[in-house]
Amino acid sequence: MKKLFAVGRNIGYSKETLEEVSSSLGMGNKLSLLSESQIQIILHSLKKGHPEAFRKPQERNKKRSIPKSQITFSIPSIDQKGMIQVLLSQVNKIAPYKISLESMAQKTFKIPSEKLSFHQYQSLIEALKSMKSRFERETNLSDSSQL
């Protein structure tokens, strides 16, 4: 019943006009007394006369997500590259082992350092900061325990 009125509204038919369509198809004047099959017959009849009322509205032009194969690399800033070098040298002075940008890129993102994006560089900077503070805490604890 709802669909019948919705289609009628799209076509521009009033309730009275829909009742006239119903009676012309031999189904009586009262829409409220129609069975589901009778409503379907009326809808089918309306569809023949007004196919545009049954077309689904076209989908909005949604932005498509970019497949990973087409991702263009965001370029890390000069500041980020400089910060990485400073942090690497600071961490390597206090760390018990040597760390390189290439090894971090491979272990973290499994890609060469030349292909790191802006956000991946930022992640490595944050990782180096936390490593630096952890190594500093460890060296401070070992220095204080030797006293």
PDB file of C-alpha atoms in Angstrom:
ATOM      1  CA  MET A   1       0.000   0.000   0.000  1.00  0.00           C
ATOM      2  CA  LYS A   2       2.852   2.398   0.894  1.00  0.00           C
ATOM      3  CA  LYS A   3       4.578   1.699  -2.388  1.00  0.00           C
ATOM      4  CA  LEU A   4       1.363   2.391  -4.304  1.00  0.00           C
ATOM      5  CA  PHE A   5       1.033   5.830  -2.714  1.00  0.00           C
ATOM      6  CA  ALA A   6       4.756   6.543  -3.163  1.00  0.00           C
ATOM      7  CA  VAL A   7       4.584   5.710  -6.867  1.00  0.00           C
ATOM      8  CA  GLY A   8       1.372   7.706  -7.219  1.00  0.00           C
ATOM      9  CA  ARG A   9       3.060  10.681  -5.568  1.00  0.00           C
ATOM     10  CA  ASN A  10       6.050  10.377  -7.944  1.00  0.00           C
ATOM     11  CA  ILE A  11       3.725  10.361 -10.930  1.00  0.00           C
ATOM     12  CA  GLY A  12       1.656  13.194  -9.521  1.00  0.00           C
ATOM     13  CA  TYR A  13      -1.511  11.208  -8.868  1.00  0.00           C
ATOM     14  CA  SER A  14      -3.798  12.003  -5.952  1.00  0.00           C
ATOM     15  CA  LYS A  15      -5.595   9.350  -3.899  1.00  0.00           C
ATOM     16  CA  GLU A  16      -8.704   9.926  -5.994  1.00  0.00           C
ATOM     17  CA  THR A  17      -6.796   9.353  -9.233  1.00  0.00           C
ATOM     18  CA  LEU A  18      -5.354   6.113  -7.839  1.00  0.00           C
ATOM     19  CA  GLU A  19      -8.890   5.043  -6.907  1.00  0.00           C
ATOM     20  CA  GLU A  20      -9.977   5.756 -10.495  1.00  0.00           C
ATOM     21  CA  VAL A  21      -7.106   3.619 -11.803  1.00  0.00           C
ATOM     22  CA  SER A  22      -8.177   0.860  -9.419  1.00  0.00           C
ATOM     23  CA  SER A  23     -11.800   0.987 -10.540  1.00  0.00           C
ATOM     24  CA  SER A  24     -10.808   1.103 -14.230  1.00  0.00           C
ATOM     25  CA  LEU A  25      -8.913  -2.156 -13.685  1.00  0.00           C
ATOM     26  CA  GLY A  26     -12.062  -3.635 -12.123  1.00  0.00           C
ATOM     27  CA  MET A  27     -10.816  -3.730  -8.533  1.00  0.00           C
ATOM     28  CA  GLY A  28     -13.196  -1.338  -6.855  1.00  0.00           C
ATOM     29  CA  ASN A  29     -13.005   2.233  -5.618  1.00  0.00           C
ATOM     30  CA  LYS A  30     -11.635   1.616  -2.106  1.00  0.00           C
ATOM     31  CA  LEU A  31      -7.849   1.320  -2.034  1.00  0.00           C
ATOM     32  CA  SER A  32      -7.905   0.194   1.595  1.00  0.00           C
ATOM     33  CA  LEU A  33      -9.871  -2.952   0.627  1.00  0.00           C
ATOM     34  CA  LEU A  34      -7.371  -4.105  -2.005  1.00  0.00           C
ATOM     35  CA  SER A  35      -5.373  -7.286  -1.513  1.00  0.00           C
ATOM     36  CA  GLU A  36      -1.607  -7.422  -1.985  1.00  0.00           C
ATOM     37  CA  SER A  37      -1.972  -9.102  -5.381  1.00  0.00           C
ATOM     38  CA  GLN A  38      -4.416  -6.414  -6.538  1.00  0.00           C
ATOM     39  CA  ILE A  39      -1.984  -3.697  -5.442  1.00  0.00           C
ATOM     40  CA  GLN A  40       0.750  -5.445  -7.446  1.00  0.00           C
ATOM     41  CA  ILE A  41      -1.520  -5.465 -10.525  1.00  0.00           C
ATOM     42  CA  ILE A  42      -2.121  -1.715 -10.143  1.00  0.00           C
ATOM     43  CA  LEU A  43       1.615  -1.094  -9.689  1.00  0.00           C
ATOM     44  CA  HIS A  44       2.352  -3.159 -12.803  1.00  0.00           C
ATOM     45  CA  SER A  45      -0.203  -1.133 -14.751  1.00  0.00           C
ATOM     46  CA  LEU A  46       1.324   2.142 -13.514  1.00  0.00           C
ATOM     47  CA  LYS A  47       4.787   0.886 -14.427  1.00  0.00           C
ATOM     48  CA  LYS A  48       3.696   0.332 -18.034  1.00  0.00           C
ATOM     49  CA  GLY A  49       2.308   3.850 -18.279  1.00  0.00           C
ATOM     50  CA  HIS A  50       4.995   5.652 -16.257  1.00  0.00           C
ATOM     51  CA  PRO A  51       8.288   3.703 -16.279  1.00  0.00           C
ATOM     52  CA  GLU A  52      10.250   6.776 -15.123  1.00  0.00           C
ATOM     53  CA  ALA A  53       8.487   6.631 -11.743  1.00  0.00           C
ATOM     54  CA  PHE A  54      10.030   3.217 -11.106  1.00  0.00           C
ATOM     55  CA  ARG A  55      13.611   4.045 -11.960  1.00  0.00           C
ATOM     56  CA  LYS A  56      15.930   3.998  -9.023  1.00  0.00           C
ATOM     57  CA  PRO A  57      17.676   7.297  -8.398  1.00  0.00           C
ATOM     58  CA  GLN A  58      21.213   7.291  -9.664  1.00  0.00           C
ATOM     59  CA  GLU A  59      23.824   6.815  -6.991  1.00  0.00           C
ATOM     60  CA  ARG A  60      25.729   9.845  -5.843  1.00  0.00           C
ATOM     61  CA  ASN A  61      29.163  10.244  -7.256  1.00  0.00           C
ATOM     62  CA  LYS A  62      31.014   8.762  -4.302  1.00  0.00           C
ATOM     63  CA  LYS A  63      34.727   9.153  -4.081  1.00  0.00           C
ATOM     64  CA  ARG A  64      36.309   5.800  -4.708  1.00  0.00           C
ATOM     65  CA  SER A  65      39.039   4.593  -2.425  1.00  0.00           C
ATOM     66  CA  ILE A  66      42.402   4.406  -4.092  1.00  0.00           C
ATOM     67  CA  PRO A  67      43.676   0.854  -4.540  1.00  0.00           C
ATOM     68  CA  LYS A  68      47.033   0.216  -2.903  1.00  0.00           C
ATOM     69  CA  SER A  69      48.644  -0.336  -6.284  1.00  0.00           C
ATOM     70  CA  GLN A  70      47.865   3.258  -7.275  1.00  0.00           C
ATOM     71  CA  ILE A  71      48.960   4.982  -4.091  1.00  0.00           C
ATOM     72  CA  THR A  72      51.349   7.802  -4.759  1.00  0.00           C
ATOM     73  CA  PHE A  73      53.977   8.164  -2.107  1.00  0.00           C
ATOM     74  CA  SER A  74      53.728  11.158   0.168  1.00  0.00           C
ATOM     75  CA  ILE A  75      57.172  12.623   0.414  1.00  0.00           C
ATOM     76  CA  PRO A  76      58.779  12.940   3.848  1.00  0.00           C
ATOM     77  CA  SER A  77      59.790  16.463   4.751  1.00  0.00           C
ATOM     78  CA  ILE A  78      63.376  17.653   5.035  1.00  0.00           C
ATOM     79  CA  ASP A  79      62.748  18.269   8.747  1.00  0.00           C
ATOM     80  CA  GLN A  80      61.719  14.646   9.213  1.00  0.00           C
ATOM     81  CA  LYS A  81      64.821  13.367   7.460  1.00  0.00           C
ATOM     82  CA  GLY A  82      66.999  15.615   9.599  1.00  0.00           C
ATOM     83  CA  MET A  83      65.199  14.570  12.788  1.00  0.00           C
ATOM     84  CA  ILE A  84      65.685  10.883  11.896  1.00  0.00           C
ATOM     85  CA  GLN A  85      69.431  11.399  11.417  1.00  0.00           C
ATOM     86  CA  VAL A  86      69.772  13.276  14.727  1.00  0.00           C
ATOM     87  CA  LEU A  87      67.762  10.673  16.638  1.00  0.00           C
ATOM     88  CA  LEU A  88      69.648   7.784  15.019  1.00  0.00           C
ATOM     89  CA  SER A  89      73.002   9.267  16.026  1.00  0.00           C
ATOM     90  CA  GLN A  90      71.762   9.923  19.585  1.00  0.00           C
ATOM     91  CA  VAL A  91      70.316   6.415  19.940  1.00  0.00           C
ATOM     92  CA  ASN A  92      73.406   4.765  18.444  1.00  0.00           C
ATOM     93  CA  LYS A  93      75.610   6.545  21.042  1.00  0.00           C
ATOM     94  CA  ILE A  94      73.742   4.964  23.961  1.00  0.00           C
ATOM     95  CA  ALA A  95      72.244   1.794  22.463  1.00  0.00           C
ATOM     96  CA  PRO A  96      73.979  -1.540  22.981  1.00  0.00           C
ATOM     97  CA  TYR A  97      73.647  -2.224  19.230  1.00  0.00           C
ATOM     98  CA  LYS A  98      73.712  -0.171  16.029  1.00  0.00           C
ATOM     99  CA  ILE A  99      70.461   0.913  14.393  1.00  0.00           C
ATOM    100  CA  SER A 100      70.120   2.148  10.816  1.00  0.00           C
ATOM    101  CA  LEU A 101      67.228   3.770   9.012  1.00  0.00           C
ATOM    102  CA  GLU A 102      67.267   0.955   6.464  1.00  0.00           C
ATOM    103  CA  SER A 103      66.984  -1.768   9.114  1.00  0.00           C
ATOM    104  CA  MET A 104      64.141   0.048  10.883  1.00  0.00           C
ATOM    105  CA  ALA A 105      62.250   0.539   7.605  1.00  0.00           C
ATOM    106  CA  GLN A 106      62.653  -3.128   6.708  1.00  0.00           C
ATOM    107  CA  LYS A 107      61.674  -4.446  10.147  1.00  0.00           C
ATOM    108  CA  THR A 108      58.754  -2.067  10.638  1.00  0.00           C
ATOM    109  CA  PHE A 109      57.237  -1.641   7.180  1.00  0.00           C
ATOM    110  CA  LYS A 110      59.054  -4.269   5.071  1.00  0.00           C
ATOM    111  CA  ILE A 111      59.950  -1.689   2.437  1.00  0.00           C
ATOM    112  CA  PRO A 112      63.200   0.136   1.628  1.00  0.00           C
ATOM    113  CA  SER A 113      63.751   3.464   3.362  1.00  0.00           C
ATOM    114  CA  GLU A 114      63.570   5.357   0.039  1.00  0.00           C
ATOM    115  CA  LYS A 115      59.896   4.405  -0.294  1.00  0.00           C
ATOM    116  CA  LEU A 116      58.806   5.535   3.173  1.00  0.00           C
ATOM    117  CA  SER A 117      55.893   7.950   3.248  1.00  0.00           C
ATOM    118  CA  PHE A 118      55.516  11.052   5.383  1.00  0.00           C
ATOM    119  CA  HIS A 119      53.449   9.138   7.955  1.00  0.00           C
ATOM    120  CA  GLN A 120      55.835   6.184   8.043  1.00  0.00           C
ATOM    121  CA  TYR A 121      58.740   8.554   8.678  1.00  0.00           C
ATOM    122  CA  GLN A 122      56.741  10.082  11.513  1.00  0.00           C
ATOM    123  CA  SER A 123      56.179   6.613  12.990  1.00  0.00           C
ATOM    124  CA  LEU A 124      59.898   5.911  12.888  1.00  0.00           C
ATOM    125  CA  ILE A 125      60.628   9.258  14.565  1.00  0.00           C
ATOM    126  CA  GLU A 126      58.248   8.379  17.401  1.00  0.00           C
ATOM    127  CA  ALA A 127      59.802   4.910  17.694  1.00  0.00           C
ATOM    128  CA  LEU A 128      63.302   6.397  17.878  1.00  0.00           C
ATOM    129  CA  LYS A 129      62.186   8.880  20.545  1.00  0.00           C
ATOM    130  CA  SER A 130      60.820   6.086  22.712  1.00  0.00           C
ATOM    131  CA  MET A 131      63.944   3.957  22.122  1.00  0.00           C
ATOM    132  CA  LYS A 132      66.137   6.894  23.102  1.00  0.00           C
ATOM    133  CA  SER A 133      64.245   7.508  26.338  1.00  0.00           C
ATOM    134  CA  ARG A 134      64.253   3.783  27.162  1.00  0.00           C
ATOM    135  CA  PHE A 135      68.021   3.478  26.585  1.00  0.00           C
ATOM    136  CA  GLU A 136      68.619   6.650  28.629  1.00  0.00           C
ATOM    137  CA  ARG A 137      66.591   5.212  31.519  1.00  0.00           C
ATOM    138  CA  GLU A 138      68.497   1.940  31.329  1.00  0.00           C
ATOM    139  CA  THR A 139      71.877   3.685  31.341  1.00  0.00           C
ATOM    140  CA  ASN A 140      70.799   5.934  34.234  1.00  0.00           C
ATOM    141  CA  LEU A 141      69.666   2.896  36.219  1.00  0.00           C
ATOM    142  CA  SER A 142      72.905   1.027  35.567  1.00  0.00           C
ATOM    143  CA  ASP A 143      74.962   4.136  36.462  1.00  0.00           C
ATOM    144  CA  SER A 144      73.109   4.587  39.748  1.00  0.00           C
ATOM    145  CA  SER A 145      73.440   0.899  40.647  1.00  0.00           C
ATOM    146  CA  GLN A 146      77.221   1.076  40.197  1.00  0.00           C
ATOM    147  CA  LEU A 147      77.510   3.786  42.871  1.00  0.00           C
TER     148      LEU A 147
END
